[in-house]
PDB file of C-alpha atoms and ligand atoms in Angstrom:
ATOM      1  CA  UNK H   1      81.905  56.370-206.291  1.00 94.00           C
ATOM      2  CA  UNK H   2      79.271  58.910-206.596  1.00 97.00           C
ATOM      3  CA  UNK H   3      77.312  59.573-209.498  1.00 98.00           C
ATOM      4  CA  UNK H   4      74.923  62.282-207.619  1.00 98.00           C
ATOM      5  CA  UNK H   5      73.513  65.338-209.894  1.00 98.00           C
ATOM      6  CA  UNK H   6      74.757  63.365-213.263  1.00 98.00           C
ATOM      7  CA  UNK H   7      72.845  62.180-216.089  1.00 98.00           C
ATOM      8  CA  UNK H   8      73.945  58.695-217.634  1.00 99.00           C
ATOM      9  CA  UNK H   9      72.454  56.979-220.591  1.00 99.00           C
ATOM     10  CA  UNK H  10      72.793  53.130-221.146  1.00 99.00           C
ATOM     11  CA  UNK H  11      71.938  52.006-224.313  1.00 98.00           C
ATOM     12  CA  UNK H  12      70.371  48.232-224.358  1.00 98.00           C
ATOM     13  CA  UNK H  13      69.300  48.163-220.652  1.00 98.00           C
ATOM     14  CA  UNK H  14      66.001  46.546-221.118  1.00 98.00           C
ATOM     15  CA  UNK H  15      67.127  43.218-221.010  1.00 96.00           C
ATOM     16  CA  UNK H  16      65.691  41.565-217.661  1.00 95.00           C
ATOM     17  CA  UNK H  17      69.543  39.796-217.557  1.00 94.00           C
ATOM     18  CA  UNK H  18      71.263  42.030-219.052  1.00 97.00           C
ATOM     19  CA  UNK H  19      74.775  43.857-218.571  1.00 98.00           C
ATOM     20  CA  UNK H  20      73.167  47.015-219.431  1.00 98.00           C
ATOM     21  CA  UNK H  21      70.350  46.724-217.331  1.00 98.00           C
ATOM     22  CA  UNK H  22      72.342  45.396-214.232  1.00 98.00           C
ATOM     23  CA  UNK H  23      74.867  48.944-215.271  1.00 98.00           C
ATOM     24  CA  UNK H  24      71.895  51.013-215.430  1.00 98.00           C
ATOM     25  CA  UNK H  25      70.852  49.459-211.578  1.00 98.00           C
ATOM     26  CA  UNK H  26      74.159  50.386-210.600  1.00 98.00           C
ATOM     27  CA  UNK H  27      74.886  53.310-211.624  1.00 98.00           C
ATOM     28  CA  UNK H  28      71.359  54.658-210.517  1.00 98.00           C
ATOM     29  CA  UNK H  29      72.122  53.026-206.980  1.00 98.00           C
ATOM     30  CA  UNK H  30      75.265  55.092-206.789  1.00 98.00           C
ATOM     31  CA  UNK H  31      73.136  58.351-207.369  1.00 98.00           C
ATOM     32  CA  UNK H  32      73.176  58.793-211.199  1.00 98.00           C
ATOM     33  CA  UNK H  33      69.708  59.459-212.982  1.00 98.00           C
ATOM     34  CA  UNK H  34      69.510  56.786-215.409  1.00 98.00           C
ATOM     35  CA  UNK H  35      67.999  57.124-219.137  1.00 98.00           C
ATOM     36  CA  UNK H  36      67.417  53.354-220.057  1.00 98.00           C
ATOM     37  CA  UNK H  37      66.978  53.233-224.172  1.00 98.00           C
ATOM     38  CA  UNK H  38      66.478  50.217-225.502  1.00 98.00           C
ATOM     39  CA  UNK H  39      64.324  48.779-228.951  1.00 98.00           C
ATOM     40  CA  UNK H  40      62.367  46.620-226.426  1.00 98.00           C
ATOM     41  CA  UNK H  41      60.441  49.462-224.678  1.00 98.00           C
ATOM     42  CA  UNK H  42      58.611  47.205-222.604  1.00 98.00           C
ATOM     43  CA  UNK H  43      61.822  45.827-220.975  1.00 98.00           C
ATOM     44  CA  UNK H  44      63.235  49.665-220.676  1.00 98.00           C
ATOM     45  CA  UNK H  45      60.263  50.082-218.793  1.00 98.00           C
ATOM     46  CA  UNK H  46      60.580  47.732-216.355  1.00 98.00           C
ATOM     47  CA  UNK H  47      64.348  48.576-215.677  1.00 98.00           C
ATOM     48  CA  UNK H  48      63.213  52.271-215.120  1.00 98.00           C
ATOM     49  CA  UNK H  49      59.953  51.281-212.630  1.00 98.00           C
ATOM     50  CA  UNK H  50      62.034  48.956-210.701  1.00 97.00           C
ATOM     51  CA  UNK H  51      65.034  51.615-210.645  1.00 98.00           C
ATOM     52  CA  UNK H  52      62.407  54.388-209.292  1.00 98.00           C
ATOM     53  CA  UNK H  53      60.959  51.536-206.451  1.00 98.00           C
ATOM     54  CA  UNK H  54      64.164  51.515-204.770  1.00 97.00           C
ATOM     55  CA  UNK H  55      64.245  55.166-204.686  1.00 97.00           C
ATOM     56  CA  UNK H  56      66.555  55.623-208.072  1.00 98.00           C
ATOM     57  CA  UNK H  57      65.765  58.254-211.107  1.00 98.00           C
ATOM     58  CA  UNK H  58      65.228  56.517-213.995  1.00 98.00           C
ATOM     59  CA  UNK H  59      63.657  57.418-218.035  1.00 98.00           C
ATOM     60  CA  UNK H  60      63.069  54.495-220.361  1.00 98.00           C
ATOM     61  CA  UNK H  61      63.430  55.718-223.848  1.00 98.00           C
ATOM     62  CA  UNK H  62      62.309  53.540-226.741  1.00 98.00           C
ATOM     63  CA  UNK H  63      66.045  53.595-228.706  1.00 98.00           C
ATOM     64  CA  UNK H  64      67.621  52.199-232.273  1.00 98.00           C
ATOM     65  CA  UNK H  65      71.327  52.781-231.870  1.00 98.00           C
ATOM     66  CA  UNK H  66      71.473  51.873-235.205  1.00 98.00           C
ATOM     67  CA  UNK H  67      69.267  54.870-236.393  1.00 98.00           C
ATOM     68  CA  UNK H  68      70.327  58.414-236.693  1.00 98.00           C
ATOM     69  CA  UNK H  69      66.974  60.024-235.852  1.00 98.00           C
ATOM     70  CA  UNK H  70      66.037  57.730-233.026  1.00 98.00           C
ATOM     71  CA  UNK H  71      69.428  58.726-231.204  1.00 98.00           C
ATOM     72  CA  UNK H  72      68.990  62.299-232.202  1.00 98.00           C
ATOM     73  CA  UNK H  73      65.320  62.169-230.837  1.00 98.00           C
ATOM     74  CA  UNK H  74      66.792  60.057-227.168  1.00 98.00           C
ATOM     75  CA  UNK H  75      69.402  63.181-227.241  1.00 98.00           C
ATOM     76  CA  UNK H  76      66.982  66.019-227.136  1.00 98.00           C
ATOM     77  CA  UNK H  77      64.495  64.098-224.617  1.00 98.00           C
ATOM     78  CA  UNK H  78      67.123  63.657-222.286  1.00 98.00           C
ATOM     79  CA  UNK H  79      68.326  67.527-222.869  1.00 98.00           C
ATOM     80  CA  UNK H  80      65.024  68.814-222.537  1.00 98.00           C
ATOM     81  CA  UNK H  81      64.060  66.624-219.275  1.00 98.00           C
ATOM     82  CA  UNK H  82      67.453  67.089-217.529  1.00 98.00           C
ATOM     83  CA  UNK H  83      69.338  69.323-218.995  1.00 98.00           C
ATOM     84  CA  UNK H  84      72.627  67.457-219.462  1.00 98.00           C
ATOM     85  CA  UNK H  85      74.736  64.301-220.570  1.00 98.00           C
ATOM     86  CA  UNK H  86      77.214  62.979-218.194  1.00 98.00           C
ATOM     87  CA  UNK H  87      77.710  59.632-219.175  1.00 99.00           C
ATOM     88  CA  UNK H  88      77.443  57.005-222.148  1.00 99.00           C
ATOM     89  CA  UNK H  89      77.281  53.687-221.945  1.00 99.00           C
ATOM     90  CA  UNK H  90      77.003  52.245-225.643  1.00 99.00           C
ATOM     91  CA  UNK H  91      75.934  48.890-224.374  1.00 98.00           C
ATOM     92  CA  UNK H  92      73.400  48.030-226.914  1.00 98.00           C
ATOM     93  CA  UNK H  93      74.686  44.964-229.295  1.00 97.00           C
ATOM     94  CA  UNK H  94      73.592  41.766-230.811  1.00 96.00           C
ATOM     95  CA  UNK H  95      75.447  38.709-231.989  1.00 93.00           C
ATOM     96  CA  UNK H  96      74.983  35.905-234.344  1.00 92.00           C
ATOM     97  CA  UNK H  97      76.796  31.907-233.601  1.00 89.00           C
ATOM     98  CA  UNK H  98      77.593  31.138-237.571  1.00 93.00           C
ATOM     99  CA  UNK H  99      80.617  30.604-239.523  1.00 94.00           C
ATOM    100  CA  UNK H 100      81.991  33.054-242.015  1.00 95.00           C
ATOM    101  CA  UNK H 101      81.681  30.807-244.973  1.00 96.00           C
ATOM    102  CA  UNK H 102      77.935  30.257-243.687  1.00 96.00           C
ATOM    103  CA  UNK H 103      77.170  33.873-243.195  1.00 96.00           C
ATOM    104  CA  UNK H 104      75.771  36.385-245.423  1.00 98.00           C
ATOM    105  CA  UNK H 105      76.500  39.927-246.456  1.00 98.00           C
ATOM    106  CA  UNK H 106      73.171  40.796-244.532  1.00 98.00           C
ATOM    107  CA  UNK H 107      74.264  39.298-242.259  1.00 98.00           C
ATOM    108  CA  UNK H 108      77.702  40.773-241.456  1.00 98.00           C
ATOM    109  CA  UNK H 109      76.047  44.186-241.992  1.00 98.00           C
ATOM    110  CA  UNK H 110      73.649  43.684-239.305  1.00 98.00           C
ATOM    111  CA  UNK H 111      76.079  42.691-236.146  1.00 98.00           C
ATOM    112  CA  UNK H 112      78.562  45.766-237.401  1.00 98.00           C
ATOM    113  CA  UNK H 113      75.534  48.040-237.640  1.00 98.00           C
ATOM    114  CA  UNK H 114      74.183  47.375-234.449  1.00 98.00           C
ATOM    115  CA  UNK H 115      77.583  46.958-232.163  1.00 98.00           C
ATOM    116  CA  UNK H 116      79.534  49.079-233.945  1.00 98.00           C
ATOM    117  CA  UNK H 117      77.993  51.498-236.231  1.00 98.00           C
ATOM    118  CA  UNK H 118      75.370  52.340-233.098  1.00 99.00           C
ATOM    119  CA  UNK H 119      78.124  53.233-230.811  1.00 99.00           C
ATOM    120  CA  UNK H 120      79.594  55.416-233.332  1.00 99.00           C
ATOM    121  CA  UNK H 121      75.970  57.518-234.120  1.00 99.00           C
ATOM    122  CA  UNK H 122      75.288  57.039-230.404  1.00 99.00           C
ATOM    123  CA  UNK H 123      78.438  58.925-229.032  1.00 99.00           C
ATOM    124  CA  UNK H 124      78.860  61.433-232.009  1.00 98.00           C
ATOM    125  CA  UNK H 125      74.864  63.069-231.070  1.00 98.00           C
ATOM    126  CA  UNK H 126      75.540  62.682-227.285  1.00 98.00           C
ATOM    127  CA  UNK H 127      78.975  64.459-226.976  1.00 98.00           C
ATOM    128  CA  UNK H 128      78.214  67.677-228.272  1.00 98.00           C
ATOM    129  CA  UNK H 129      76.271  67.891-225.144  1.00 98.00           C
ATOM    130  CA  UNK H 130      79.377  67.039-222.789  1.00 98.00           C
ATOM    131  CA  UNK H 131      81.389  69.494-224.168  1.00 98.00           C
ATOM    132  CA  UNK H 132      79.144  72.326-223.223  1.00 98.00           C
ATOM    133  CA  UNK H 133      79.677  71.488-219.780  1.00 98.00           C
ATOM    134  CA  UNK H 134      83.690  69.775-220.298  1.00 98.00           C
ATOM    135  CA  UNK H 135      83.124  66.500-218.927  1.00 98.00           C
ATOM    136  CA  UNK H 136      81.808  63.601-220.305  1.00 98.00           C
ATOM    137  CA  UNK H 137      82.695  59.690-219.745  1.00 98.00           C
ATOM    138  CA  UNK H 138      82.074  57.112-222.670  1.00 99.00           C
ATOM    139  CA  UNK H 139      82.272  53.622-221.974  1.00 99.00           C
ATOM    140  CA  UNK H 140      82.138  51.132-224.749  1.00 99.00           C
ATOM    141  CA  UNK H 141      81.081  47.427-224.472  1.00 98.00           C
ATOM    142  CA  UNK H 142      83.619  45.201-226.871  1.00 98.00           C
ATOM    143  CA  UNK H 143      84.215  41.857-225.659  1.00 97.00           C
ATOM    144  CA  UNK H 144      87.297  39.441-225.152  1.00 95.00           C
ATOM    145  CA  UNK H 145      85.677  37.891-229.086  1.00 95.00           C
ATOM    146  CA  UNK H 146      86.945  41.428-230.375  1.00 96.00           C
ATOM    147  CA  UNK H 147      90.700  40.425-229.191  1.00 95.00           C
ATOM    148  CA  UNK H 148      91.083  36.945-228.928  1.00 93.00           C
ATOM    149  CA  UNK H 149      88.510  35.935-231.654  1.00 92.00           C
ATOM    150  CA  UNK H 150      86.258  32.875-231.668  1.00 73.00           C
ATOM    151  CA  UNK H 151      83.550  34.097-229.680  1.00 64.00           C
ATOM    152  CA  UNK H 152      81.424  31.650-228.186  1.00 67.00           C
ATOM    153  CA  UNK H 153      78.078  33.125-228.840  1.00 70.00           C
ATOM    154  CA  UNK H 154      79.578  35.076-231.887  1.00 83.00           C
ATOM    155  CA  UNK H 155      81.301  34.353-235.519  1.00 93.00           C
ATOM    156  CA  UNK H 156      84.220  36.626-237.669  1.00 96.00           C
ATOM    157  CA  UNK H 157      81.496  39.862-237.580  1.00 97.00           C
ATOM    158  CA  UNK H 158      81.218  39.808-233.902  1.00 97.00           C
ATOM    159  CA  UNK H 159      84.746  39.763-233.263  1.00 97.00           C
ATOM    160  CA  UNK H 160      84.977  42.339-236.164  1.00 98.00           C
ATOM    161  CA  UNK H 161      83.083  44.341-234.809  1.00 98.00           C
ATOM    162  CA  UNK H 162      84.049  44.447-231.137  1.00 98.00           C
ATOM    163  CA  UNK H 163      87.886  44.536-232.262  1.00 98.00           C
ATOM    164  CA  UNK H 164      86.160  47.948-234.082  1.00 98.00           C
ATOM    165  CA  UNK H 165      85.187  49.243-231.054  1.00 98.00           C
ATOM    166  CA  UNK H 166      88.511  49.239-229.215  1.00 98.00           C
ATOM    167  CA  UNK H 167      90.076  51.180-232.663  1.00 98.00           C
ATOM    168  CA  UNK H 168      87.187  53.594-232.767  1.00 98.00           C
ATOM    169  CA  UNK H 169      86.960  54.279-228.532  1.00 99.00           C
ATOM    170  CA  UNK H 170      91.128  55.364-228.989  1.00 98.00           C
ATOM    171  CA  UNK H 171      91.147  57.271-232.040  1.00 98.00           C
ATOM    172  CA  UNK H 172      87.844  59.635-229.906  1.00 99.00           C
ATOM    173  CA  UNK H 173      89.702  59.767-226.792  1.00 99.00           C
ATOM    174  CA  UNK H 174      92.409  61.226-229.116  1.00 98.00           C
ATOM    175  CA  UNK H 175      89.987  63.691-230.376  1.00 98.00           C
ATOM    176  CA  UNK H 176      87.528  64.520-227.247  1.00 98.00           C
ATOM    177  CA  UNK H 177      90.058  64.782-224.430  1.00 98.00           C
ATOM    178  CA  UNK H 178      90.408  68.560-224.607  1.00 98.00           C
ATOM    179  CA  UNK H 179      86.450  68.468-224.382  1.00 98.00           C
ATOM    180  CA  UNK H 180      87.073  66.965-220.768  1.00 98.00           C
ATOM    181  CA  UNK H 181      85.789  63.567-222.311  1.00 98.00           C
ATOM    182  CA  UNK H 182      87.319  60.153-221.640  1.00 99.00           C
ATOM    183  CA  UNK H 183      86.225  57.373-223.829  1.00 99.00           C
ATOM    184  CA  UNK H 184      87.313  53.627-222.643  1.00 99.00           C
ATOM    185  CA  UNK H 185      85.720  50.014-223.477  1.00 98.00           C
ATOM    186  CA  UNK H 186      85.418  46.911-221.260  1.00 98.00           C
ATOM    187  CA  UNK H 187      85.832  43.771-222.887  1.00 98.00           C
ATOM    188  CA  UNK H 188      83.732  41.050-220.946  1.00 97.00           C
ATOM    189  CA  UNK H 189      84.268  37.691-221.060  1.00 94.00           C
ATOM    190  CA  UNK H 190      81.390  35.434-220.770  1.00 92.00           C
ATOM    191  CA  UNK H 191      78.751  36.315-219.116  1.00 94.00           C
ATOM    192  CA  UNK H 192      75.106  34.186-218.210  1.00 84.00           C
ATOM    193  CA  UNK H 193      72.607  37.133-220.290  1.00 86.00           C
ATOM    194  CA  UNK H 194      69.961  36.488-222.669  1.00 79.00           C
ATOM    195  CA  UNK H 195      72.978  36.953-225.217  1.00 76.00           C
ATOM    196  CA  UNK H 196      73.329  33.418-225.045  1.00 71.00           C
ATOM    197  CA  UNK H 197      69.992  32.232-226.630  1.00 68.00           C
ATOM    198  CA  UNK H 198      70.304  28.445-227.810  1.00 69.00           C
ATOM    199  CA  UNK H 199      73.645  27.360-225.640  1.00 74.00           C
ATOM    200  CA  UNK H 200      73.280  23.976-223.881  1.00 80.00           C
ATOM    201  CA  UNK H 201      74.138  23.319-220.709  1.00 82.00           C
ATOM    202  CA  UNK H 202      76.701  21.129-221.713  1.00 85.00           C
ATOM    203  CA  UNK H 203      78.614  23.272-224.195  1.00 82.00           C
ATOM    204  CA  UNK H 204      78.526  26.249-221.565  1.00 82.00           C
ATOM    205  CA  UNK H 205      79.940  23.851-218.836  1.00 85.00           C
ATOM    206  CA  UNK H 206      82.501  22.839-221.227  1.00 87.00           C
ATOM    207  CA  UNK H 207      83.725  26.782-221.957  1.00 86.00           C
ATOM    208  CA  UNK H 208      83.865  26.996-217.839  1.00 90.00           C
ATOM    209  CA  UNK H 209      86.614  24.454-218.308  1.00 93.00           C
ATOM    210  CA  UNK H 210      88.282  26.703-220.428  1.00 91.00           C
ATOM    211  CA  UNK H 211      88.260  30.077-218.047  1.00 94.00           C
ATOM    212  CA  UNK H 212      90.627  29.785-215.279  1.00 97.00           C
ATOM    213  CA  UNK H 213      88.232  30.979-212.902  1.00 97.00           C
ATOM    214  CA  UNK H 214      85.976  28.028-214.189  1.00 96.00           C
ATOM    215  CA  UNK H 215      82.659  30.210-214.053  1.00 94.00           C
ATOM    216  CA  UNK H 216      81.179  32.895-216.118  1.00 93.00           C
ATOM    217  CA  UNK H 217      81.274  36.390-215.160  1.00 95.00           C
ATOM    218  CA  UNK H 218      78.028  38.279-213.394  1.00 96.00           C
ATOM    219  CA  UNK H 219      76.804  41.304-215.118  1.00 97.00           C
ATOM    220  CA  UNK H 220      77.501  42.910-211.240  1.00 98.00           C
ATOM    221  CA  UNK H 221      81.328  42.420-211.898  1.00 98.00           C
ATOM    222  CA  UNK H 222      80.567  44.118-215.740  1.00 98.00           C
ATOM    223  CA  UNK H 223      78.696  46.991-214.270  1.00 98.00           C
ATOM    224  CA  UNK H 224      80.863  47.511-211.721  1.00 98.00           C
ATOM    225  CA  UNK H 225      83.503  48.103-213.874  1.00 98.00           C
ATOM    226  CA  UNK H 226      81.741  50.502-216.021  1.00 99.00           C
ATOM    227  CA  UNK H 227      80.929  52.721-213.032  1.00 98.00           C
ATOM    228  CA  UNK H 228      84.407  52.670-212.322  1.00 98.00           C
ATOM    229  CA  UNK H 229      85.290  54.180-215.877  1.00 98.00           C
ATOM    230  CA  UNK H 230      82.113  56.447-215.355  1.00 98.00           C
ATOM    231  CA  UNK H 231      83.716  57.896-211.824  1.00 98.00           C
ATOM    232  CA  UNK H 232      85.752  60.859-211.085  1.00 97.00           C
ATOM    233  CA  UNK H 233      87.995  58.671-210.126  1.00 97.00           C
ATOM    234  CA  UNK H 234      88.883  57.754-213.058  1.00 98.00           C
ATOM    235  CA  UNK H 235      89.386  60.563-214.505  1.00 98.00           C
ATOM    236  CA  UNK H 236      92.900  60.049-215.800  1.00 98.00           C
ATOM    237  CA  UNK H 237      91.777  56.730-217.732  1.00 98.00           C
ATOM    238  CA  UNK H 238      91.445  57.284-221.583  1.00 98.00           C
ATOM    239  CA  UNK H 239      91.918  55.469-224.803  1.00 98.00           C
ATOM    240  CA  UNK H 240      91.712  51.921-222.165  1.00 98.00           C
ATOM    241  CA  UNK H 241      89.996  49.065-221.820  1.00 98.00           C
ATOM    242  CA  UNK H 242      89.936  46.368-219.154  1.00 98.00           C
ATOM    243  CA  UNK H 243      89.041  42.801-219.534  1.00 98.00           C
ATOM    244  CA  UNK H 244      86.836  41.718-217.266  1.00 98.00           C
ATOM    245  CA  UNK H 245      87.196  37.593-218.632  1.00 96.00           C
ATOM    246  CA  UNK H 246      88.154  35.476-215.549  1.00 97.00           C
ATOM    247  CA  UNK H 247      91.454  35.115-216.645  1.00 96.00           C
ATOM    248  CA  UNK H 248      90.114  33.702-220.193  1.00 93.00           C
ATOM    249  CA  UNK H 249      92.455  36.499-222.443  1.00 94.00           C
ATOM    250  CA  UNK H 250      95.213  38.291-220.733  1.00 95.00           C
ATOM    251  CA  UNK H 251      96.901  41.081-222.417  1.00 92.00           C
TER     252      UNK H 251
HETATM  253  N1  NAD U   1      76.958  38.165-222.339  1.00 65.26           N
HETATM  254  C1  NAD U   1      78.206  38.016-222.707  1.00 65.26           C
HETATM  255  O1  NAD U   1      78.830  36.947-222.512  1.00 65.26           O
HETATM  256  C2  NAD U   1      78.955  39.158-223.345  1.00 65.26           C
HETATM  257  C3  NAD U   1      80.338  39.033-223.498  1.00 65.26           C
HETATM  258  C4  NAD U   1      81.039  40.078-224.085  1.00 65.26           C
HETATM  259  C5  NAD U   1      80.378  41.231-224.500  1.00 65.26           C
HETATM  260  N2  NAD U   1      79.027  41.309-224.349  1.00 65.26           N
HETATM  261  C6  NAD U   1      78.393  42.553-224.818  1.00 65.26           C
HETATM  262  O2  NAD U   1      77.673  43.148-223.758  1.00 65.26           O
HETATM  263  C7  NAD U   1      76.576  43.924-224.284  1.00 65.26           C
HETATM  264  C8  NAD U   1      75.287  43.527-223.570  1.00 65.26           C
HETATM  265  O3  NAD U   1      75.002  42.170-223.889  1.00 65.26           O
HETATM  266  P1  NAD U   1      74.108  41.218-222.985  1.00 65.26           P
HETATM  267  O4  NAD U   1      74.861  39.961-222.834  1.00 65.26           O
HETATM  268  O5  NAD U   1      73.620  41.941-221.780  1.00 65.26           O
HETATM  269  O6  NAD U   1      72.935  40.922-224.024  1.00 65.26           O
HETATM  270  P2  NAD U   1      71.343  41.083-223.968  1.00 65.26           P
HETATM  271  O7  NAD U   1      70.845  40.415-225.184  1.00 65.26           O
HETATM  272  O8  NAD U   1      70.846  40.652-222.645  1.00 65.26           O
HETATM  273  O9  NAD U   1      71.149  42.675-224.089  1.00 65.26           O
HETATM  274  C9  NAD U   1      71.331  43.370-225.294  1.00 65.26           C
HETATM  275  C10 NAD U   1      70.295  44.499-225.344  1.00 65.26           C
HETATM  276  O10 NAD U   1      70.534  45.292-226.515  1.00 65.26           O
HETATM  277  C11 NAD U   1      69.263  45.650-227.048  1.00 65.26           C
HETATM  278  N3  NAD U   1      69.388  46.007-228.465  1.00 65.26           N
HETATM  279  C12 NAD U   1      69.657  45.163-229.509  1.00 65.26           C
HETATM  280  N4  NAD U   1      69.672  45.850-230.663  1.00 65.26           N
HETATM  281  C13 NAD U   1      69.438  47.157-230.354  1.00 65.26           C
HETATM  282  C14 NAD U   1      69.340  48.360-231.114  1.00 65.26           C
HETATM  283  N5  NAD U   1      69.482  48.356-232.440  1.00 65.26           N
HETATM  284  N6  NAD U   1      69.095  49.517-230.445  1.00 65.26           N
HETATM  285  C15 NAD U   1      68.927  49.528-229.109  1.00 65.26           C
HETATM  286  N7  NAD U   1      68.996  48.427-228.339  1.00 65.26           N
HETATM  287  C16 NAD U   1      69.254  47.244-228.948  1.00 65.26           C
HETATM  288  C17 NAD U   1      68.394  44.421-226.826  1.00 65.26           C
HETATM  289  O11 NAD U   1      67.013  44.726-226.901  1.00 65.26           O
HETATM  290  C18 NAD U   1      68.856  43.990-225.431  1.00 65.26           C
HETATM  291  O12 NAD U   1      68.089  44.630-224.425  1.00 65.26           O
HETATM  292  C19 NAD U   1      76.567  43.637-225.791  1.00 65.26           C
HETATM  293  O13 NAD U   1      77.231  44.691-226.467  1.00 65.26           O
HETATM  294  C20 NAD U   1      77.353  42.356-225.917  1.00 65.26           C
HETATM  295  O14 NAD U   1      77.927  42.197-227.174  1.00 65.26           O
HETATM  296  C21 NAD U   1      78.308  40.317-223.786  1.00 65.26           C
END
């Protein structure tokens, strides 16, 4: 895979552990310039110094996916710096471990807005600017909670609105393929990030038990998998999305 002489954004990158982050190192090590946007600047920074130590090109934006103008003002930095928008990866999300009966409309409205709702502002402001040059690659981040359910880390919004993401990513490919754009999701299993804030030891060893590969995945095998969507190689990929669960969902 090459990426060289293409622009990729990654939204939630700054994340020291992070999918997005380790995506970001990937895709930048492969050749891409990398725009790292993130609402923790300070960790966007980071990714983007120790991308440009190794030799990479890397931005770090300060990012809400969840706000229209924030996007919008990501879109025209990157424009106006590069010149171009290869590649999206709407990475950014959050999750919340509480029951529906326990959890409010707040809430609910905050997990859709950020997983769902940001991937949704976040591709419609980036792919006018793939069109003008007929290529583009999405990739959006659902997760095996949006198809099996019962996330670990997540309750009923989580799942709602990662199961979201897999409608919304087919219904664009529909509409963006004569643009030149593909639009796919990956659907992680678990994975050791930050994500999991408050998990013990014990419960996590317990959900190895459960994964026939009895260990989590590493954001590596995630980000791997993105670039793979984000290749010409995969250029005849649309509408998909791969599990990437150590055998935890198979469909
Ligand atoms: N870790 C897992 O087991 C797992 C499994 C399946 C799917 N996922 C998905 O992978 C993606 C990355 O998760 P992670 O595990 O690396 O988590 P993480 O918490 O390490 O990273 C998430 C990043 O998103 C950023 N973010 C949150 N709200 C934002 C907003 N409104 N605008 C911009 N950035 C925002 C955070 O600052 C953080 O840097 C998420 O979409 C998550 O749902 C994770």
């Amino acid at each position: 895979m090459n990426f060289k002489g293409k622009v990729a954004i990654v939204t939630g990158a700054g994340s020291e552990r992070g999918i997005g982050r380790e995506t970001a190192n990937i895709l930048a090590k492969l050749g891409a310039t990398v725009v790292i946007g993130d609402m923790n600047l300070e960790g966007a920074k980071k990714a983007a110094l120790e991308i440009e130590k190794v030799g990479g090109k890397a931005l770090a934006v300060s990012l809400n996916v969840t706000d229209e103008v924030s996007v919008s003002n990501m879109v025209d930095l990157v424009v106006n710096t590069y010149g171009r928008i290869d590649i999206l990866v709407n990475n950014a999300g959050i999750t919340q471990p509480i029951k529906t009966l326990d959890m409010s409309v707040e809430d609910f409205n905050r997990i859709l807005n950020v997983n769902l709702l940001g991937t949704f502002i976040c591709s419609k402001k980036v792919i006018p600017e793939m069109a003008k040059n007929n290529f583009g690659r999405i990739i959006n981040m659902s997760s095996v909670s949006g198809k099996r359910g019962g996330g670990v880390y997540g309750g009923s919004h989580y799942s709602a609105a990662k199961a979201g993401i897999l409608g919304f990513s087919k219904a664009l490919a529909r509409e963006v393929v004569a643009n030149g754009i593909t639009v796919n999701s990956v659907c992680p299993g678990l994975v050791a990030t930050d994500i999991r804030q408050g998990l013990s030891d014990e419960t996590e060893r317990a959900i190895w038990e459960t994964i026939p590969m009895k260990r989590p995945g590493t954001t590596s095998e995630i980000g791997y998998t993105v670039a793979f969507l984000a290749s010409d190689e995969a250029a005849y990929i649309t509408g998909e999305d791969i599990d990437v669960n150590g055998g935890s969902h198979m469909d």
